[in-house]
């Protein structure tokens, strides 16, 4: 049984005050959710505020949007896994397509970060996904396989089982153009098949695979009902506490 995981990727949005308001509304809207893991992923500058605002909540965790792979040193502008741990951060999004496309992150860099995250007991959410061009050329599986194998190199079964994969087709991010449930399920099944090749069936069965790309309250549940879709990584619709709460509720009471 894989527990559903729904994460709010705020990207470069939300001040401390806005974050605190968001958490207060979210907790009111959600009440106690125990069958869904909820993760808020604010910018670095709001991490402490979100943790503080969540003090009374058992079920909502905090994640970061990025980190550096070294523990400390002369890396101006960077943040280490230990620093995130120091702020009670539990998850870290790595290899988001915006980091790959705008900041030149390669699978090798993502892999260094993934390994450093595990060493610090942070759980990585590793993003993979194809461009529209790659989909039209029929190379979705090739791209996903390369990204997964490159980003997950040298991880043991325990680390893999504690890694979350986010399948985010780049053409669906922020465009309002969601993948159909069939397209998403097909990609997720392929990802699980690849994870099985990288490790073994028992491990692959434990790894949670989120879908991301224009997830909204009205399409989230249908996506998360698919057998290999174990949750959602939500961008735009996660900036509003009520709409994010609706998406979380859509993940409740699913097999
Ligand atoms: P979106 O972003 O929900 O705004 O499409 C998803 C993401 O980039 O994680």
PDB file of C-alpha atoms and ligand atoms in Angstrom:
ATOM      1  CA  UNK A   1       0.000   0.000   0.000  1.00  0.00           C
ATOM      2  CA  UNK A   2       1.421   3.342  -1.032  1.00  0.00           C
ATOM      3  CA  UNK A   3       0.151   6.324   0.919  1.00  0.00           C
ATOM      4  CA  UNK A   4      -0.889   9.145  -1.386  1.00  0.00           C
ATOM      5  CA  UNK A   5       1.347  12.206  -1.287  1.00  0.00           C
ATOM      6  CA  UNK A   6       0.181  15.649  -2.405  1.00  0.00           C
ATOM      7  CA  UNK A   7       2.698  18.494  -2.462  1.00  0.00           C
ATOM      8  CA  UNK A   8       2.360  22.244  -2.981  1.00  0.00           C
ATOM      9  CA  UNK A   9       5.234  23.644  -5.027  1.00  0.00           C
ATOM     10  CA  UNK A  10       4.993  27.378  -4.474  1.00  0.00           C
ATOM     11  CA  UNK A  11       7.986  28.155  -6.693  1.00  0.00           C
ATOM     12  CA  UNK A  12       9.151  31.794  -6.322  1.00  0.00           C
ATOM     13  CA  UNK A  13       5.948  32.948  -4.611  1.00  0.00           C
ATOM     14  CA  UNK A  14       4.688  33.709  -1.102  1.00  0.00           C
ATOM     15  CA  UNK A  15       6.052  36.025   1.570  1.00  0.00           C
ATOM     16  CA  UNK A  16       6.246  34.950   5.195  1.00  0.00           C
ATOM     17  CA  UNK A  17       2.939  36.636   6.006  1.00  0.00           C
ATOM     18  CA  UNK A  18       1.197  35.058   2.995  1.00  0.00           C
ATOM     19  CA  UNK A  19       2.608  31.662   3.990  1.00  0.00           C
ATOM     20  CA  UNK A  20       1.272  31.925   7.528  1.00  0.00           C
ATOM     21  CA  UNK A  21      -2.177  32.903   6.212  1.00  0.00           C
ATOM     22  CA  UNK A  22      -2.114  30.001   3.801  1.00  0.00           C
ATOM     23  CA  UNK A  23      -1.294  27.483   6.537  1.00  0.00           C
ATOM     24  CA  UNK A  24      -4.032  28.801   8.814  1.00  0.00           C
ATOM     25  CA  UNK A  25      -6.657  28.501   6.051  1.00  0.00           C
ATOM     26  CA  UNK A  26      -5.377  25.117   4.898  1.00  0.00           C
ATOM     27  CA  UNK A  27      -5.568  23.595   8.374  1.00  0.00           C
ATOM     28  CA  UNK A  28      -9.117  24.894   8.806  1.00  0.00           C
ATOM     29  CA  UNK A  29     -10.194  23.531   5.428  1.00  0.00           C
ATOM     30  CA  UNK A  30      -8.520  20.173   5.806  1.00  0.00           C
ATOM     31  CA  UNK A  31      -9.112  19.216   9.395  1.00  0.00           C
ATOM     32  CA  UNK A  32      -7.375  15.944  10.217  1.00  0.00           C
ATOM     33  CA  UNK A  33      -6.199  14.073   7.158  1.00  0.00           C
ATOM     34  CA  UNK A  34      -4.444  10.864   7.965  1.00  0.00           C
ATOM     35  CA  UNK A  35      -4.619   8.841   4.770  1.00  0.00           C
ATOM     36  CA  UNK A  36      -2.828  11.453   2.635  1.00  0.00           C
ATOM     37  CA  UNK A  37       0.650  12.840   3.209  1.00  0.00           C
ATOM     38  CA  UNK A  38       0.601  16.588   2.581  1.00  0.00           C
ATOM     39  CA  UNK A  39       3.820  18.494   1.882  1.00  0.00           C
ATOM     40  CA  UNK A  40       4.188  22.272   1.595  1.00  0.00           C
ATOM     41  CA  UNK A  41       7.173  23.377  -0.473  1.00  0.00           C
ATOM     42  CA  UNK A  42       7.713  27.105   0.090  1.00  0.00           C
ATOM     43  CA  UNK A  43      10.688  29.200  -1.033  1.00  0.00           C
ATOM     44  CA  UNK A  44      13.671  29.029   1.370  1.00  0.00           C
ATOM     45  CA  UNK A  45      12.724  32.388   2.895  1.00  0.00           C
ATOM     46  CA  UNK A  46       9.367  31.085   4.148  1.00  0.00           C
ATOM     47  CA  UNK A  47      10.473  27.641   5.400  1.00  0.00           C
ATOM     48  CA  UNK A  48      10.840  28.671   9.036  1.00  0.00           C
ATOM     49  CA  UNK A  49       7.525  30.513   8.998  1.00  0.00           C
ATOM     50  CA  UNK A  50       5.677  27.530   7.524  1.00  0.00           C
ATOM     51  CA  UNK A  51       7.222  25.141  10.053  1.00  0.00           C
ATOM     52  CA  UNK A  52       6.204  27.463  12.862  1.00  0.00           C
ATOM     53  CA  UNK A  53       2.657  27.801  11.518  1.00  0.00           C
ATOM     54  CA  UNK A  54       2.381  24.005  11.230  1.00  0.00           C
ATOM     55  CA  UNK A  55       3.501  23.371  14.800  1.00  0.00           C
ATOM     56  CA  UNK A  56       0.174  21.819  15.822  1.00  0.00           C
ATOM     57  CA  UNK A  57      -0.308  19.719  12.725  1.00  0.00           C
ATOM     58  CA  UNK A  58       0.736  16.068  12.572  1.00  0.00           C
ATOM     59  CA  UNK A  59       0.060  15.408   8.938  1.00  0.00           C
ATOM     60  CA  UNK A  60       1.428  18.316   6.988  1.00  0.00           C
ATOM     61  CA  UNK A  61       5.173  18.293   6.327  1.00  0.00           C
ATOM     62  CA  UNK A  62       7.600  20.806   4.908  1.00  0.00           C
ATOM     63  CA  UNK A  63       9.768  20.458   1.820  1.00  0.00           C
ATOM     64  CA  UNK A  64      12.340  22.633   0.048  1.00  0.00           C
ATOM     65  CA  UNK A  65      12.551  23.387  -3.673  1.00  0.00           C
ATOM     66  CA  UNK A  66      16.256  22.739  -4.135  1.00  0.00           C
ATOM     67  CA  UNK A  67      19.567  22.257  -2.308  1.00  0.00           C
ATOM     68  CA  UNK A  68      23.289  21.907  -2.968  1.00  0.00           C
ATOM     69  CA  UNK A  69      25.021  18.539  -2.742  1.00  0.00           C
ATOM     70  CA  UNK A  70      27.967  19.649  -0.594  1.00  0.00           C
ATOM     71  CA  UNK A  71      27.636  19.791   3.179  1.00  0.00           C
ATOM     72  CA  UNK A  72      29.145  23.258   3.607  1.00  0.00           C
ATOM     73  CA  UNK A  73      31.820  25.514   2.189  1.00  0.00           C
ATOM     74  CA  UNK A  74      32.477  28.241  -0.361  1.00  0.00           C
ATOM     75  CA  UNK A  75      29.261  27.967  -2.423  1.00  0.00           C
ATOM     76  CA  UNK A  76      27.830  31.467  -2.332  1.00  0.00           C
ATOM     77  CA  UNK A  77      24.053  31.527  -2.582  1.00  0.00           C
ATOM     78  CA  UNK A  78      23.588  27.814  -1.928  1.00  0.00           C
ATOM     79  CA  UNK A  79      21.806  25.880   0.845  1.00  0.00           C
ATOM     80  CA  UNK A  80      22.857  22.439   2.134  1.00  0.00           C
ATOM     81  CA  UNK A  81      20.812  19.435   3.216  1.00  0.00           C
ATOM     82  CA  UNK A  82      21.987  19.953   6.816  1.00  0.00           C
ATOM     83  CA  UNK A  83      20.686  23.527   6.759  1.00  0.00           C
ATOM     84  CA  UNK A  84      17.308  22.247   5.600  1.00  0.00           C
ATOM     85  CA  UNK A  85      17.290  19.606   8.344  1.00  0.00           C
ATOM     86  CA  UNK A  86      18.041  22.384  10.792  1.00  0.00           C
ATOM     87  CA  UNK A  87      14.709  23.963   9.744  1.00  0.00           C
ATOM     88  CA  UNK A  88      12.815  20.647  10.199  1.00  0.00           C
ATOM     89  CA  UNK A  89      12.482  20.149   6.467  1.00  0.00           C
ATOM     90  CA  UNK A  90      11.600  16.547   5.506  1.00  0.00           C
ATOM     91  CA  UNK A  91      11.392  16.579   1.714  1.00  0.00           C
ATOM     92  CA  UNK A  92      13.312  18.285  -1.074  1.00  0.00           C
ATOM     93  CA  UNK A  93      12.214  18.675  -4.700  1.00  0.00           C
ATOM     94  CA  UNK A  94      15.145  17.911  -7.004  1.00  0.00           C
ATOM     95  CA  UNK A  95      15.558  18.188 -10.755  1.00  0.00           C
ATOM     96  CA  UNK A  96      12.388  20.172 -11.377  1.00  0.00           C
ATOM     97  CA  UNK A  97      12.154  20.937 -15.113  1.00  0.00           C
ATOM     98  CA  UNK A  98      12.553  24.647 -14.359  1.00  0.00           C
ATOM     99  CA  UNK A  99      15.883  23.867 -12.645  1.00  0.00           C
ATOM    100  CA  UNK A 100      16.886  21.636 -15.526  1.00  0.00           C
ATOM    101  CA  UNK A 101      15.885  24.100 -18.251  1.00  0.00           C
ATOM    102  CA  UNK A 102      16.642  27.491 -16.686  1.00  0.00           C
ATOM    103  CA  UNK A 103      19.574  26.603 -14.433  1.00  0.00           C
ATOM    104  CA  UNK A 104      21.319  23.898 -16.414  1.00  0.00           C
ATOM    105  CA  UNK A 105      20.817  20.997 -14.015  1.00  0.00           C
ATOM    106  CA  UNK A 106      21.814  17.687 -15.540  1.00  0.00           C
ATOM    107  CA  UNK A 107      20.921  14.171 -14.395  1.00  0.00           C
ATOM    108  CA  UNK A 108      24.415  13.931 -12.918  1.00  0.00           C
ATOM    109  CA  UNK A 109      23.890  17.042 -10.809  1.00  0.00           C
ATOM    110  CA  UNK A 110      20.441  15.831  -9.776  1.00  0.00           C
ATOM    111  CA  UNK A 111      21.964  12.487  -8.760  1.00  0.00           C
ATOM    112  CA  UNK A 112      24.575  14.176  -6.559  1.00  0.00           C
ATOM    113  CA  UNK A 113      21.804  16.099  -4.837  1.00  0.00           C
ATOM    114  CA  UNK A 114      19.616  13.010  -4.441  1.00  0.00           C
ATOM    115  CA  UNK A 115      22.454  11.101  -2.769  1.00  0.00           C
ATOM    116  CA  UNK A 116      23.305  14.055  -0.504  1.00  0.00           C
ATOM    117  CA  UNK A 117      19.648  14.365   0.479  1.00  0.00           C
ATOM    118  CA  UNK A 118      19.483  10.708   1.532  1.00  0.00           C
ATOM    119  CA  UNK A 119      22.735  11.037   3.498  1.00  0.00           C
ATOM    120  CA  UNK A 120      21.053  13.802   5.498  1.00  0.00           C
ATOM    121  CA  UNK A 121      17.803  11.796   5.895  1.00  0.00           C
ATOM    122  CA  UNK A 122      15.859  14.142   3.625  1.00  0.00           C
ATOM    123  CA  UNK A 123      13.448  12.496   1.222  1.00  0.00           C
ATOM    124  CA  UNK A 124      13.908  13.652  -2.361  1.00  0.00           C
ATOM    125  CA  UNK A 125      11.050  14.252  -4.777  1.00  0.00           C
ATOM    126  CA  UNK A 126      12.796  13.683  -8.103  1.00  0.00           C
ATOM    127  CA  UNK A 127      11.149  15.266 -11.132  1.00  0.00           C
ATOM    128  CA  UNK A 128      11.234  13.768 -14.611  1.00  0.00           C
ATOM    129  CA  UNK A 129       9.253  14.521 -17.763  1.00  0.00           C
ATOM    130  CA  UNK A 130       9.421  15.104 -21.481  1.00  0.00           C
ATOM    131  CA  UNK A 131       8.984  18.209 -23.639  1.00  0.00           C
ATOM    132  CA  UNK A 132       6.185  18.435 -26.201  1.00  0.00           C
ATOM    133  CA  UNK A 133       8.720  17.930 -28.996  1.00  0.00           C
ATOM    134  CA  UNK A 134      10.024  14.765 -27.375  1.00  0.00           C
ATOM    135  CA  UNK A 135       6.466  13.455 -26.995  1.00  0.00           C
ATOM    136  CA  UNK A 136       5.667  14.221 -30.641  1.00  0.00           C
ATOM    137  CA  UNK A 137       8.830  12.439 -31.713  1.00  0.00           C
ATOM    138  CA  UNK A 138       7.736   9.354 -29.779  1.00  0.00           C
ATOM    139  CA  UNK A 139      10.674   9.469 -27.367  1.00  0.00           C
ATOM    140  CA  UNK A 140       8.819   9.730 -24.044  1.00  0.00           C
ATOM    141  CA  UNK A 141      10.039   6.351 -22.786  1.00  0.00           C
ATOM    142  CA  UNK A 142      13.613   6.960 -23.871  1.00  0.00           C
ATOM    143  CA  UNK A 143      13.715  10.340 -22.078  1.00  0.00           C
ATOM    144  CA  UNK A 144      12.083   9.026 -18.893  1.00  0.00           C
ATOM    145  CA  UNK A 145      14.411   6.046 -18.799  1.00  0.00           C
ATOM    146  CA  UNK A 146      17.513   8.244 -19.211  1.00  0.00           C
ATOM    147  CA  UNK A 147      16.366  10.730 -16.573  1.00  0.00           C
ATOM    148  CA  UNK A 148      15.476   8.016 -14.063  1.00  0.00           C
ATOM    149  CA  UNK A 149      18.647   5.980 -14.535  1.00  0.00           C
ATOM    150  CA  UNK A 150      20.806   9.130 -14.470  1.00  0.00           C
ATOM    151  CA  UNK A 151      19.154  10.734 -11.458  1.00  0.00           C
ATOM    152  CA  UNK A 152      18.893   7.569  -9.349  1.00  0.00           C
ATOM    153  CA  UNK A 153      22.387   6.127  -9.885  1.00  0.00           C
ATOM    154  CA  UNK A 154      23.947   4.361  -6.878  1.00  0.00           C
ATOM    155  CA  UNK A 155      20.905   4.291  -4.628  1.00  0.00           C
ATOM    156  CA  UNK A 156      20.147   1.196  -2.554  1.00  0.00           C
ATOM    157  CA  UNK A 157      16.640  -0.291  -2.231  1.00  0.00           C
ATOM    158  CA  UNK A 158      15.947   1.479   1.061  1.00  0.00           C
ATOM    159  CA  UNK A 159      16.891   4.867  -0.407  1.00  0.00           C
ATOM    160  CA  UNK A 160      14.870   4.193  -3.534  1.00  0.00           C
ATOM    161  CA  UNK A 161      11.814   3.231  -1.512  1.00  0.00           C
ATOM    162  CA  UNK A 162      12.131   6.548   0.339  1.00  0.00           C
ATOM    163  CA  UNK A 163      12.414   8.517  -2.893  1.00  0.00           C
ATOM    164  CA  UNK A 164       9.333  10.042  -4.494  1.00  0.00           C
ATOM    165  CA  UNK A 165       9.233  10.434  -8.268  1.00  0.00           C
ATOM    166  CA  UNK A 166       7.240  13.265  -9.846  1.00  0.00           C
ATOM    167  CA  UNK A 167       6.241  12.719 -13.457  1.00  0.00           C
ATOM    168  CA  UNK A 168       5.767  16.197 -14.872  1.00  0.00           C
ATOM    169  CA  UNK A 169       5.360  16.441 -18.635  1.00  0.00           C
ATOM    170  CA  UNK A 170       6.881  19.834 -19.383  1.00  0.00           C
ATOM    171  CA  UNK A 171       4.124  20.720 -21.858  1.00  0.00           C
ATOM    172  CA  UNK A 172       1.583  20.408 -19.039  1.00  0.00           C
ATOM    173  CA  UNK A 173       3.355  22.634 -16.495  1.00  0.00           C
ATOM    174  CA  UNK A 174       1.617  25.953 -15.988  1.00  0.00           C
ATOM    175  CA  UNK A 175      -0.169  25.626 -19.342  1.00  0.00           C
ATOM    176  CA  UNK A 176      -3.611  24.466 -18.230  1.00  0.00           C
ATOM    177  CA  UNK A 177      -3.073  21.496 -20.539  1.00  0.00           C
ATOM    178  CA  UNK A 178      -3.141  18.448 -18.249  1.00  0.00           C
ATOM    179  CA  UNK A 179      -2.101  15.047 -19.508  1.00  0.00           C
ATOM    180  CA  UNK A 180      -5.138  12.807 -19.944  1.00  0.00           C
ATOM    181  CA  UNK A 181      -5.557  10.179 -17.256  1.00  0.00           C
ATOM    182  CA  UNK A 182      -4.586   7.555 -19.848  1.00  0.00           C
ATOM    183  CA  UNK A 183      -1.432   9.435 -20.919  1.00  0.00           C
ATOM    184  CA  UNK A 184      -0.431   9.964 -17.301  1.00  0.00           C
ATOM    185  CA  UNK A 185      -1.121   6.359 -16.242  1.00  0.00           C
ATOM    186  CA  UNK A 186       0.845   5.054 -19.232  1.00  0.00           C
ATOM    187  CA  UNK A 187       3.880   7.160 -18.296  1.00  0.00           C
ATOM    188  CA  UNK A 188       3.591   6.203 -14.619  1.00  0.00           C
ATOM    189  CA  UNK A 189       3.385   2.495 -15.458  1.00  0.00           C
ATOM    190  CA  UNK A 190       6.488   2.867 -17.610  1.00  0.00           C
ATOM    191  CA  UNK A 191       8.281   4.673 -14.764  1.00  0.00           C
ATOM    192  CA  UNK A 192       7.409   1.870 -12.347  1.00  0.00           C
ATOM    193  CA  UNK A 193       8.599  -0.706 -14.865  1.00  0.00           C
ATOM    194  CA  UNK A 194      11.909   1.198 -15.175  1.00  0.00           C
ATOM    195  CA  UNK A 195      12.209   1.436 -11.370  1.00  0.00           C
ATOM    196  CA  UNK A 196      11.771  -2.331 -11.284  1.00  0.00           C
ATOM    197  CA  UNK A 197      14.680  -2.717 -13.703  1.00  0.00           C
ATOM    198  CA  UNK A 198      16.800  -0.297 -11.665  1.00  0.00           C
ATOM    199  CA  UNK A 199      16.012  -2.168  -8.426  1.00  0.00           C
ATOM    200  CA  UNK A 200      13.513  -4.994  -7.958  1.00  0.00           C
ATOM    201  CA  UNK A 201       9.762  -5.456  -8.017  1.00  0.00           C
ATOM    202  CA  UNK A 202       9.188  -5.169  -4.262  1.00  0.00           C
ATOM    203  CA  UNK A 203      11.109  -1.883  -4.135  1.00  0.00           C
ATOM    204  CA  UNK A 204       9.436  -0.477  -7.249  1.00  0.00           C
ATOM    205  CA  UNK A 205       6.046  -1.295  -5.719  1.00  0.00           C
ATOM    206  CA  UNK A 206       6.856   0.862  -2.716  1.00  0.00           C
ATOM    207  CA  UNK A 207       8.000   3.969  -4.613  1.00  0.00           C
ATOM    208  CA  UNK A 208       5.407   6.706  -4.860  1.00  0.00           C
ATOM    209  CA  UNK A 209       5.020   8.428  -8.219  1.00  0.00           C
ATOM    210  CA  UNK A 210       3.258  11.797  -8.259  1.00  0.00           C
ATOM    211  CA  UNK A 211       1.774  13.432 -11.329  1.00  0.00           C
ATOM    212  CA  UNK A 212       2.422  17.138 -11.898  1.00  0.00           C
ATOM    213  CA  UNK A 213       1.332  19.562 -14.603  1.00  0.00           C
ATOM    214  CA  UNK A 214      -1.797  21.742 -14.369  1.00  0.00           C
ATOM    215  CA  UNK A 215      -3.332  19.689 -11.572  1.00  0.00           C
ATOM    216  CA  UNK A 216      -6.525  21.436 -10.420  1.00  0.00           C
ATOM    217  CA  UNK A 217      -9.358  20.561  -8.026  1.00  0.00           C
ATOM    218  CA  UNK A 218     -11.485  19.334 -10.936  1.00  0.00           C
ATOM    219  CA  UNK A 219      -8.956  16.931 -12.486  1.00  0.00           C
ATOM    220  CA  UNK A 220      -6.918  15.784  -9.470  1.00  0.00           C
ATOM    221  CA  UNK A 221      -9.090  12.921  -8.250  1.00  0.00           C
ATOM    222  CA  UNK A 222      -9.478  11.280 -11.664  1.00  0.00           C
ATOM    223  CA  UNK A 223      -5.695  11.329 -12.065  1.00  0.00           C
ATOM    224  CA  UNK A 224      -5.008   9.973  -8.582  1.00  0.00           C
ATOM    225  CA  UNK A 225      -7.509   7.152  -9.098  1.00  0.00           C
ATOM    226  CA  UNK A 226      -5.180   5.623 -11.696  1.00  0.00           C
ATOM    227  CA  UNK A 227      -3.334   2.563 -10.361  1.00  0.00           C
ATOM    228  CA  UNK A 228       0.202   3.976 -10.664  1.00  0.00           C
ATOM    229  CA  UNK A 229      -0.540   7.599  -9.745  1.00  0.00           C
ATOM    230  CA  UNK A 230       0.217   8.030  -6.052  1.00  0.00           C
ATOM    231  CA  UNK A 231      -0.404  11.715  -5.612  1.00  0.00           C
ATOM    232  CA  UNK A 232       0.232  15.120  -7.149  1.00  0.00           C
ATOM    233  CA  UNK A 233       2.848  17.847  -7.297  1.00  0.00           C
ATOM    234  CA  UNK A 234       0.847  21.018  -7.661  1.00  0.00           C
ATOM    235  CA  UNK A 235       2.155  24.412  -8.800  1.00  0.00           C
ATOM    236  CA  UNK A 236      -0.324  27.162  -9.716  1.00  0.00           C
ATOM    237  CA  UNK A 237      -3.342  25.664  -7.946  1.00  0.00           C
ATOM    238  CA  UNK A 238      -1.324  25.253  -4.746  1.00  0.00           C
ATOM    239  CA  UNK A 239      -1.033  29.014  -4.223  1.00  0.00           C
ATOM    240  CA  UNK A 240      -4.619  29.188  -3.038  1.00  0.00           C
ATOM    241  CA  UNK A 241      -5.207  27.314   0.220  1.00  0.00           C
ATOM    242  CA  UNK A 242      -8.799  26.378  -0.616  1.00  0.00           C
ATOM    243  CA  UNK A 243      -8.030  25.000  -4.027  1.00  0.00           C
ATOM    244  CA  UNK A 244      -5.032  23.084  -2.665  1.00  0.00           C
ATOM    245  CA  UNK A 245      -7.231  21.683   0.132  1.00  0.00           C
ATOM    246  CA  UNK A 246      -9.725  20.487  -2.504  1.00  0.00           C
ATOM    247  CA  UNK A 247      -6.942  18.653  -4.315  1.00  0.00           C
ATOM    248  CA  UNK A 248      -5.817  16.989  -1.072  1.00  0.00           C
ATOM    249  CA  UNK A 249      -9.396  15.941  -0.365  1.00  0.00           C
ATOM    250  CA  UNK A 250      -9.513  14.407  -3.832  1.00  0.00           C
ATOM    251  CA  UNK A 251      -6.762  12.035  -2.714  1.00  0.00           C
ATOM    252  CA  UNK A 252      -8.736  10.794   0.306  1.00  0.00           C
ATOM    253  CA  UNK A 253     -10.444   7.416   0.447  1.00  0.00           C
ATOM    254  CA  UNK A 254      -8.781   6.133  -2.685  1.00  0.00           C
ATOM    255  CA  UNK A 255      -7.530   2.545  -2.888  1.00  0.00           C
TER     256      UNK A 255
HETATM  257  P1  LIG B   1       1.555  23.643 -12.371  1.00  0.00           P
HETATM  258  O1  LIG B   1       3.086  23.334 -11.930  1.00  0.00           O
HETATM  259  O2  LIG B   1       0.665  22.894 -11.441  1.00  0.00           O
HETATM  260  O3  LIG B   1       1.427  25.135 -12.251  1.00  0.00           O
HETATM  261  O4  LIG B   1       1.425  23.154 -13.778  1.00  0.00           O
HETATM  262  C1  LIG B   1       3.474  22.055 -11.523  1.00  0.00           C
HETATM  263  C2  LIG B   1       4.947  22.046 -11.188  1.00  0.00           C
HETATM  264  O5  LIG B   1       5.744  22.693 -11.879  1.00  0.00           O
HETATM  265  O6  LIG B   1       5.378  21.364 -10.221  1.00  0.00           O
END
